[in-house]
Amino acid sequence: MRRIAYIPVRSECADHFESMAKVMALDQDIRGLELMQGQLSQRVRLAGSKKQTRDSQGAPTEQRKRGGMTTRSRVSERTSKCSIFHYDDDWLWDPRFFTVSPDLQPVSGVQHPQGVFFRALEDTAPDAWGERVIRRAHAKSRQEDRDLPPLAPVDFLTWVDDEARVGALRLFDPQSGTYLHTGGAHRHIPPLVELDKVLHAARALEEGVESAEDLQYLLGQGTSLGGARPKSTVLDIDGWLALGKFPSQADQRDVIRGEALAMNLATRAGIRAAPARVELIHGTAVAVIRRFDRTTGGGRIPYVSAATMLQTSGRDETHAYTELVDILLQAGSDPLTDIHELWRRLAFNFLICNTDDHLRNTGLLYDARRRGWRLAPAFDLNPMPGDRRESKIWFTEDSGPIDSRQILMDGAPYFRLSAQEAATIWDEVSKAVGTWRAVSRELGMRSGDLADFEPALAL
């Protein structure tokens, strides 16, 4: 029997308007939606008041009432895991309309994403660390209930807590009138003062000795920002959403301070970077990196990765940064400013030997007032001593990866920079990176740490 879960998706923008869409996830393994919380399995049917009817060809449709208006969507059968999507008609006619994801067309009716979900929704899924936590929780649940089905792609989306989910897309349960995983006695964003408990939970999970309480601290707090390192969404001292990044037992150098160093150097180099600092938790360094997809008033800012904009998985190395330039020229709200900053970031990455520059480590935020996309602040910057000094993504489609200053200078005209402008930016970035030893000491690095990072930062 095929089981179908209907998930309304809402996009809440920073200027407080909401666009509405529906995703219908079709999966043989989904029973409503199976939401495992630690050792608790809670079954939720995501469906509003509905009546099944038939269209003119006799195909089943889903009829749904909201605010006195009826919308219809056609239900399609599929033999493999996939989803179908359609925009709410009111949003399509709204003068503030923008496409939620570049792989969706601005048309009414059902659309079929190439992957399991449309790409912007995939951007809200947990990162590798978040997936690891979910798999561990699911494995513990299966020890008590052997009938639990395997995890399906939709499960990873629904495990992310609404408050922590990156960007403005939110999954809404019309039956309960709540966003998925909002509130609950054991589900909350931990404040900074609880960071010691979250750090303990992350260590326990890495060692394979986590308890149900440990999992409660970690579940739902993974985001698409940050990769495989241990981390959790936290509330900073002033209530601002942030990421807490923890050391890993596999670390062979002070990666935490190394990332905070790179983020602070980026700011000195004239790059808009997410604010980052180091907090000591019982002597252990934790990086606290402020989220940039929220406003002062708590509004949510639409976010997509560069991978989504280029409609790729993000780990594909066949793409080039000049393709992102083209995207900014077509869809950017301030393209020249962002294209110049993109070149500055590439120079910075080269100078600090940041070789983990895949397309999911660059993002864009929607500017609702100017109706276009802007480069999001830089994040996940890490010096990689010992790596070959070259980018993961090609510079242009012809030149290959960035492995020298000359490649950057030769390609500067594509970034709308003259030779003199590019040379000035290079000098500014190089001067900022040259302060790395002083900044390192401010962050608490010792002589041994400086020796560890010197191969990446001393040119």
Coordinates of C-alpha atoms in Angstrom, one line a residue:
M1 CA 0.0 0.0 0.0
R2 CA 1.3 3.4 -0.9
R3 CA 1.1 6.0 1.9
I4 CA 1.0 9.7 1.2
A5 CA 1.9 12.6 3.5
Y6 CA 0.7 16.1 2.7
I7 CA 3.1 18.8 4.0
P8 CA 2.1 22.4 3.6
V9 CA 5.3 24.5 3.2
R10 CA 5.2 28.2 4.2
S11 CA 7.8 30.8 3.4
E12 CA 7.9 33.5 6.0
C13 CA 9.9 36.5 4.9
A14 CA 11.7 39.1 6.9
D15 CA 9.1 41.8 6.1
H16 CA 6.4 39.6 7.7
F17 CA 4.5 38.2 4.7
E18 CA 4.0 34.5 4.2
S19 CA 3.9 32.7 0.9
M20 CA 2.3 29.3 0.9
A21 CA 3.0 26.2 -1.0
K22 CA 2.3 22.5 -0.7
V23 CA 4.7 19.6 -0.9
M24 CA 3.2 16.1 -1.2
A25 CA 5.8 13.6 -0.3
L26 CA 5.1 10.1 -1.7
D27 CA 7.0 7.3 -0.2
Q28 CA 6.1 3.6 0.4
D29 CA 7.8 3.8 3.8
I30 CA 5.9 6.8 5.1
R31 CA 3.0 6.2 7.5
G32 CA 1.5 9.6 7.9
L33 CA 4.9 10.8 9.2
E34 CA 6.9 8.8 11.6
L35 CA 8.5 11.2 14.1
M36 CA 10.9 9.5 16.5
Q37 CA 12.0 11.6 19.4
G38 CA 14.7 9.8 21.4
Q39 CA 12.9 6.6 22.4
L40 CA 9.5 8.1 21.7
S41 CA 7.7 7.3 18.5
Q42 CA 4.9 9.7 17.6
R43 CA 2.7 9.3 14.6
V44 CA 1.4 12.4 13.0
R45 CA -0.8 12.6 10.0
L46 CA -0.1 15.8 8.1
A47 CA -3.4 16.6 6.5
G48 CA -6.0 19.3 6.8
S49 CA -9.7 18.8 6.5
K50 CA -9.9 17.2 3.2
K51 CA -12.2 15.4 0.7
Q52 CA -11.0 13.2 -2.1
T53 CA -12.6 13.9 -5.4
R54 CA -11.8 13.1 -9.0
D55 CA -10.8 15.4 -11.8
S56 CA -12.2 15.3 -15.3
Q57 CA -10.0 12.4 -16.2
G58 CA -11.0 10.4 -13.2
A59 CA -7.7 10.9 -11.3
P60 CA -7.8 11.4 -7.6
T61 CA -7.4 15.0 -6.3
E62 CA -7.0 16.4 -2.9
Q63 CA -9.5 19.2 -2.0
R64 CA -8.6 21.4 0.9
K65 CA -10.3 24.5 2.5
R66 CA -8.4 27.4 4.0
G67 CA -9.8 30.8 4.8
G68 CA -13.0 30.2 2.8
M69 CA -11.0 29.3 -0.3
T70 CA -10.7 25.8 -1.8
T71 CA -7.5 24.7 -3.5
R72 CA -7.0 21.5 -5.4
S73 CA -3.9 19.4 -6.0
R74 CA -3.7 16.2 -8.1
V75 CA -2.2 13.2 -6.4
S76 CA 0.2 11.2 -8.6
E77 CA 1.3 7.7 -8.1
R78 CA 5.1 6.9 -8.2
T79 CA 7.0 3.7 -7.9
S80 CA 10.0 5.2 -6.1
K81 CA 10.7 7.8 -3.4
C82 CA 9.8 11.2 -4.7
S83 CA 7.6 14.2 -4.0
I84 CA 5.3 16.5 -5.9
F85 CA 4.7 20.2 -5.3
H86 CA 2.4 23.0 -6.2
Y87 CA 2.2 26.7 -5.3
D88 CA -0.7 28.2 -3.6
D89 CA -2.6 30.3 -6.2
D90 CA -2.8 33.4 -4.0
W91 CA 1.0 33.5 -3.8
L92 CA 1.4 33.1 -7.5
W93 CA -0.7 36.3 -8.0
D94 CA 0.8 38.2 -5.1
P95 CA 2.9 41.2 -6.4
R96 CA 5.6 40.2 -4.0
F97 CA 6.0 36.8 -5.6
F98 CA 9.4 35.2 -6.0
T99 CA 10.3 31.7 -6.9
V100 CA 10.9 29.6 -3.8
S101 CA 13.5 27.5 -5.6
P102 CA 15.1 27.8 -9.0
D103 CA 13.9 24.3 -10.0
L104 CA 10.3 25.3 -9.6
Q105 CA 8.4 27.2 -12.3
P106 CA 6.1 30.1 -11.4
V107 CA 3.0 28.2 -12.6
S108 CA 0.0 26.7 -11.0
G109 CA -0.5 22.9 -10.8
V110 CA 1.7 20.0 -9.8
Q111 CA 5.4 20.1 -10.3
H112 CA 7.8 17.2 -10.0
P113 CA 11.3 17.9 -8.6
Q114 CA 14.2 16.1 -10.2
G115 CA 15.3 14.8 -6.8
V116 CA 13.3 13.7 -3.8
F117 CA 12.4 17.3 -2.9
F118 CA 12.8 20.6 -4.6
R119 CA 16.3 22.0 -3.9
A120 CA 15.4 24.9 -1.6
L121 CA 13.6 22.5 0.7
E122 CA 16.7 20.2 0.7
D123 CA 18.7 23.2 1.9
T124 CA 16.7 23.1 5.1
A125 CA 17.5 19.5 5.8
P126 CA 20.0 18.7 8.5
D127 CA 23.7 18.5 7.8
A128 CA 25.9 15.4 8.1
W129 CA 26.1 15.8 11.9
G130 CA 22.3 16.3 12.2
E131 CA 21.7 13.2 10.1
R132 CA 24.1 11.2 12.4
V133 CA 22.1 12.2 15.4
I134 CA 18.8 11.3 13.8
R135 CA 20.1 7.9 12.7
R136 CA 21.3 7.2 16.2
A137 CA 18.0 8.1 17.7
H138 CA 16.2 6.0 15.2
A139 CA 18.4 3.0 15.9
K140 CA 17.7 3.3 19.6
S141 CA 13.9 3.5 18.9
R142 CA 14.1 0.3 16.7
Q143 CA 15.7 -1.5 19.7
E144 CA 12.4 -1.1 21.5
D145 CA 10.1 -1.4 18.4
R146 CA 11.3 -3.7 15.7
D147 CA 8.3 -2.7 13.5
L148 CA 9.5 0.9 13.0
P149 CA 10.1 1.5 9.3
P150 CA 13.5 2.6 8.0
L151 CA 14.2 6.3 7.8
A152 CA 13.0 7.9 4.7
P153 CA 14.2 11.2 3.2
V154 CA 11.2 13.1 4.6
D155 CA 12.0 12.0 8.1
F156 CA 15.3 14.0 8.1
L157 CA 13.3 17.1 7.0
T158 CA 10.7 16.7 9.7
W159 CA 13.2 16.0 12.5
V160 CA 14.7 19.5 12.2
D161 CA 13.0 21.8 14.8
D162 CA 11.1 24.6 13.4
E163 CA 13.0 27.2 15.4
A164 CA 16.3 25.9 14.1
R165 CA 15.4 25.4 10.5
V166 CA 17.6 27.5 8.2
G167 CA 15.9 30.2 6.0
A168 CA 12.2 30.9 5.8
L169 CA 10.7 27.7 4.6
R170 CA 8.7 26.0 7.4
L171 CA 6.7 22.8 7.6
F172 CA 3.2 23.2 8.9
D173 CA 0.8 20.7 10.4
P174 CA -2.7 22.0 9.6
Q175 CA -4.3 19.4 11.8
S176 CA -2.6 20.6 15.0
G177 CA -2.1 24.2 13.8
T178 CA 1.6 24.1 14.6
Y179 CA 4.9 24.1 12.8
L180 CA 6.7 20.8 13.0
H181 CA 8.6 20.2 16.3
T182 CA 7.7 23.6 17.7
G183 CA 7.9 23.6 21.5
G184 CA 7.3 20.6 23.6
A185 CA 8.7 19.8 27.1
H186 CA 11.8 18.2 25.7
R187 CA 12.4 20.1 22.5
H188 CA 13.9 23.6 22.7
I189 CA 16.8 25.6 21.5
P190 CA 19.3 25.3 24.3
P191 CA 20.5 28.7 25.7
L192 CA 24.2 29.4 25.9
V193 CA 24.2 28.7 29.6
E194 CA 23.3 25.1 28.8
L195 CA 26.2 24.7 26.3
D196 CA 28.1 22.4 28.8
K197 CA 25.2 19.9 28.6
V198 CA 25.1 20.1 24.8
L199 CA 28.9 19.7 24.6
H200 CA 28.7 16.6 26.9
A201 CA 25.9 15.2 24.7
A202 CA 27.9 15.7 21.5
R203 CA 31.0 14.0 23.1
A204 CA 28.8 11.1 24.3
L205 CA 27.4 10.6 20.8
E206 CA 30.8 10.6 19.2
E207 CA 31.9 7.9 21.7
G208 CA 28.7 5.9 21.1
V209 CA 27.6 6.1 24.8
E210 CA 24.9 8.8 24.5
S211 CA 21.8 8.6 26.7
A212 CA 18.2 9.4 25.8
E213 CA 18.7 12.8 27.5
D214 CA 21.8 13.5 25.4
L215 CA 19.8 12.8 22.3
Q216 CA 17.1 15.2 23.4
Y217 CA 19.6 18.0 23.6
L218 CA 20.9 17.3 20.1
L219 CA 17.8 16.2 18.1
G220 CA 16.4 18.7 15.7
Q221 CA 19.2 21.2 16.2
G222 CA 21.3 20.3 13.2
T223 CA 21.1 22.7 10.2
S224 CA 22.4 22.7 6.7
L225 CA 25.1 25.2 7.8
G226 CA 28.3 23.6 9.0
G227 CA 28.9 20.1 7.7
A228 CA 29.9 17.0 9.7
R229 CA 31.4 18.6 12.8
P230 CA 29.7 18.2 16.2
K231 CA 27.4 21.2 16.7
S232 CA 24.1 22.5 17.9
T233 CA 21.8 25.4 17.4
V234 CA 22.0 27.6 20.5
L235 CA 20.5 30.9 21.8
D236 CA 23.2 33.4 22.3
I237 CA 23.3 35.6 25.5
D238 CA 21.0 38.2 23.8
G239 CA 18.6 35.6 22.5
W240 CA 20.0 35.6 18.9
L241 CA 20.1 32.3 17.1
A242 CA 23.6 30.9 16.8
L243 CA 25.6 27.7 16.1
G244 CA 27.7 26.2 18.8
K245 CA 30.6 24.2 17.2
F246 CA 32.4 21.7 19.3
P247 CA 35.8 19.9 19.1
S248 CA 35.8 16.4 17.6
Q249 CA 37.7 13.5 19.1
A250 CA 39.2 13.1 15.6
D251 CA 40.8 16.6 15.7
Q252 CA 44.5 16.8 15.3
R253 CA 44.7 20.6 15.8
D254 CA 42.6 23.3 17.3
V255 CA 40.0 23.4 14.6
I256 CA 37.5 25.4 16.7
R257 CA 39.9 28.3 17.2
G258 CA 41.1 27.9 13.6
E259 CA 37.6 28.5 12.3
A260 CA 37.0 31.5 14.6
L261 CA 40.4 32.8 13.4
A262 CA 39.4 32.6 9.8
M263 CA 36.0 34.2 10.3
N264 CA 37.6 37.2 12.2
L265 CA 40.3 37.5 9.5
A266 CA 37.6 37.6 6.8
T267 CA 35.9 40.5 8.6
R268 CA 39.3 42.3 8.7
A269 CA 39.7 41.6 5.0
G270 CA 36.5 43.5 4.1
I271 CA 34.3 40.4 3.8
R272 CA 30.8 40.2 5.3
A273 CA 31.2 37.2 7.5
A274 CA 29.0 35.7 10.3
P275 CA 30.2 37.0 13.6
A276 CA 32.2 34.4 15.4
R277 CA 33.9 34.1 18.8
V278 CA 35.3 31.5 21.2
E279 CA 33.6 30.6 24.5
L280 CA 35.4 28.4 27.0
I281 CA 33.2 25.7 28.5
H282 CA 35.0 24.1 31.5
G283 CA 38.3 24.7 29.6
T284 CA 37.0 23.5 26.2
A285 CA 36.9 25.9 23.3
V286 CA 33.6 26.2 21.6
A287 CA 33.0 28.4 18.5
V288 CA 29.8 30.5 18.7
I289 CA 28.8 31.6 15.2
R290 CA 25.8 33.9 14.9
R291 CA 23.1 33.0 12.4
F292 CA 22.4 35.4 9.6
D293 CA 19.0 34.2 8.4
R294 CA 17.1 36.0 11.1
T295 CA 16.2 39.6 11.7
T296 CA 16.4 41.7 14.9
G297 CA 12.7 41.2 15.3
G298 CA 12.8 37.5 14.8
G299 CA 11.8 37.5 11.2
R300 CA 13.0 34.8 8.9
I301 CA 15.0 35.5 5.7
P302 CA 14.7 33.2 2.8
Y303 CA 18.0 31.3 2.2
V304 CA 19.3 29.1 -0.6
S305 CA 22.7 27.6 -1.1
A306 CA 24.8 28.3 -4.2
A307 CA 24.4 24.7 -5.0
T308 CA 20.6 25.2 -5.2
M309 CA 21.0 28.3 -7.4
L310 CA 23.2 26.2 -9.8
Q311 CA 20.8 23.2 -9.4
T312 CA 23.5 20.8 -8.3
S313 CA 24.1 18.6 -5.3
G314 CA 26.8 20.9 -4.0
R315 CA 29.6 18.3 -4.0
D316 CA 29.9 18.4 -7.8
E317 CA 33.3 19.9 -8.7
T318 CA 32.5 20.5 -12.3
H319 CA 30.9 23.9 -11.7
A320 CA 32.7 27.2 -11.7
Y321 CA 32.5 30.4 -9.7
T322 CA 31.8 32.3 -12.9
E323 CA 28.5 30.5 -13.1
L324 CA 27.6 32.1 -9.8
V325 CA 28.6 35.4 -11.2
D326 CA 26.0 34.9 -14.0
I327 CA 23.3 34.0 -11.4
L328 CA 24.0 37.2 -9.4
L329 CA 23.8 39.2 -12.6
Q330 CA 20.5 37.7 -13.4
A331 CA 18.8 37.4 -10.0
G332 CA 20.9 39.6 -7.6
S333 CA 19.5 42.7 -6.0
D334 CA 23.0 44.3 -5.8
P335 CA 25.0 42.2 -8.3
L336 CA 28.2 44.3 -8.8
T337 CA 28.7 44.6 -5.0
D338 CA 28.3 40.9 -4.5
I339 CA 30.4 39.9 -7.6
H340 CA 33.3 42.1 -6.3
E341 CA 32.9 40.6 -2.8
L342 CA 32.8 37.1 -4.3
W343 CA 36.2 37.7 -5.9
R344 CA 37.5 39.0 -2.6
R345 CA 36.3 35.8 -0.9
L346 CA 38.1 33.7 -3.4
A347 CA 41.3 35.6 -2.9
F348 CA 40.8 35.1 0.9
N349 CA 40.1 31.4 0.6
F350 CA 43.3 31.0 -1.5
L351 CA 45.4 32.9 1.0
I352 CA 44.2 30.9 4.1
C353 CA 44.2 27.6 2.2
N354 CA 40.5 27.0 2.7
T355 CA 40.0 24.1 0.4
D356 CA 36.5 23.1 1.6
D357 CA 34.8 25.6 -0.6
H358 CA 32.0 23.4 -2.0
L359 CA 28.9 25.1 -3.2
R360 CA 26.9 24.4 -0.1
N361 CA 29.4 26.6 1.8
T362 CA 28.2 29.6 -0.1
G363 CA 24.7 30.9 0.4
L364 CA 22.3 33.6 -0.7
L365 CA 19.6 35.6 1.1
Y366 CA 16.5 37.0 -0.5
D367 CA 16.2 40.8 -0.3
A368 CA 12.4 41.2 -0.2
R369 CA 12.5 45.0 -0.5
R370 CA 14.8 45.1 -3.6
R371 CA 13.4 41.8 -5.0
G372 CA 16.5 39.9 -5.6
W373 CA 19.2 37.7 -4.0
R374 CA 22.3 38.8 -2.1
L375 CA 25.4 36.8 -1.1
A376 CA 24.9 35.6 2.5
P377 CA 27.6 36.4 5.0
A378 CA 30.6 34.0 4.7
F379 CA 30.5 31.0 7.0
D380 CA 32.4 27.7 7.5
L381 CA 35.8 29.1 6.7
N382 CA 38.6 26.8 7.7
P383 CA 42.4 27.0 7.1
M384 CA 43.5 23.6 5.9
P385 CA 47.3 23.2 6.7
G386 CA 48.7 20.2 4.8
D387 CA 46.2 20.5 1.9
R388 CA 47.2 21.5 -1.6
R389 CA 46.5 25.2 -2.0
E390 CA 43.7 25.0 -4.6
S391 CA 39.9 25.5 -4.6
K392 CA 37.4 22.7 -4.8
I393 CA 35.3 24.6 -7.3
W394 CA 36.8 25.8 -10.6
F395 CA 37.4 29.5 -11.0
T396 CA 36.1 29.6 -14.6
E397 CA 34.9 26.9 -16.8
D398 CA 38.2 27.0 -18.7
S399 CA 40.9 27.8 -16.1
G400 CA 40.4 25.0 -13.6
P401 CA 40.7 25.4 -9.8
I402 CA 42.2 28.5 -8.1
D403 CA 45.9 27.5 -7.4
S404 CA 47.7 30.8 -7.9
R405 CA 47.3 34.5 -7.7
Q406 CA 47.7 34.8 -11.4
I407 CA 44.6 32.8 -12.1
L408 CA 42.6 35.1 -9.9
M409 CA 44.1 38.2 -11.6
D410 CA 43.5 36.8 -15.1
G411 CA 39.8 36.1 -14.3
A412 CA 39.2 39.4 -12.6
P413 CA 37.5 41.1 -15.6
Y414 CA 34.7 38.5 -15.5
F415 CA 34.0 39.7 -12.0
R416 CA 33.8 43.3 -13.4
L417 CA 37.1 44.3 -11.8
S418 CA 39.9 46.1 -13.5
A419 CA 43.5 45.0 -13.0
Q420 CA 44.1 47.9 -10.6
E421 CA 40.9 47.1 -8.6
A422 CA 41.8 43.5 -8.3
A423 CA 45.3 44.3 -7.2
T424 CA 44.0 46.6 -4.6
I425 CA 41.6 44.0 -3.2
W426 CA 44.4 41.4 -3.2
D427 CA 46.6 43.7 -1.2
E428 CA 43.8 44.5 1.3
V429 CA 43.1 40.8 1.8
S430 CA 46.8 39.8 2.1
K431 CA 47.4 42.5 4.7
A432 CA 44.4 41.3 6.8
V433 CA 45.6 37.6 6.6
G434 CA 49.1 38.8 7.6
T435 CA 47.7 39.7 11.1
W436 CA 46.8 36.0 11.8
R437 CA 49.4 35.5 14.5
A438 CA 48.1 38.5 16.6
V439 CA 44.5 37.5 16.1
S440 CA 45.3 33.9 17.0
R441 CA 46.8 34.9 20.3
E442 CA 43.7 37.0 21.0
L443 CA 41.6 33.8 20.6
G444 CA 43.8 31.9 23.0
M445 CA 46.0 30.0 20.6
R446 CA 49.4 28.9 21.9
S447 CA 52.8 28.5 20.2
G448 CA 52.0 24.9 19.1
D449 CA 48.7 26.0 17.6
L450 CA 50.5 28.7 15.6
A451 CA 52.9 26.1 14.3
D452 CA 50.0 23.9 13.3
F453 CA 48.4 26.6 11.2
E454 CA 51.4 28.3 9.8
P455 CA 51.6 26.2 6.6
A456 CA 48.1 27.4 5.7
L457 CA 48.4 31.1 6.7
A458 CA 52.0 32.1 6.1
L459 CA 52.7 32.7 2.4

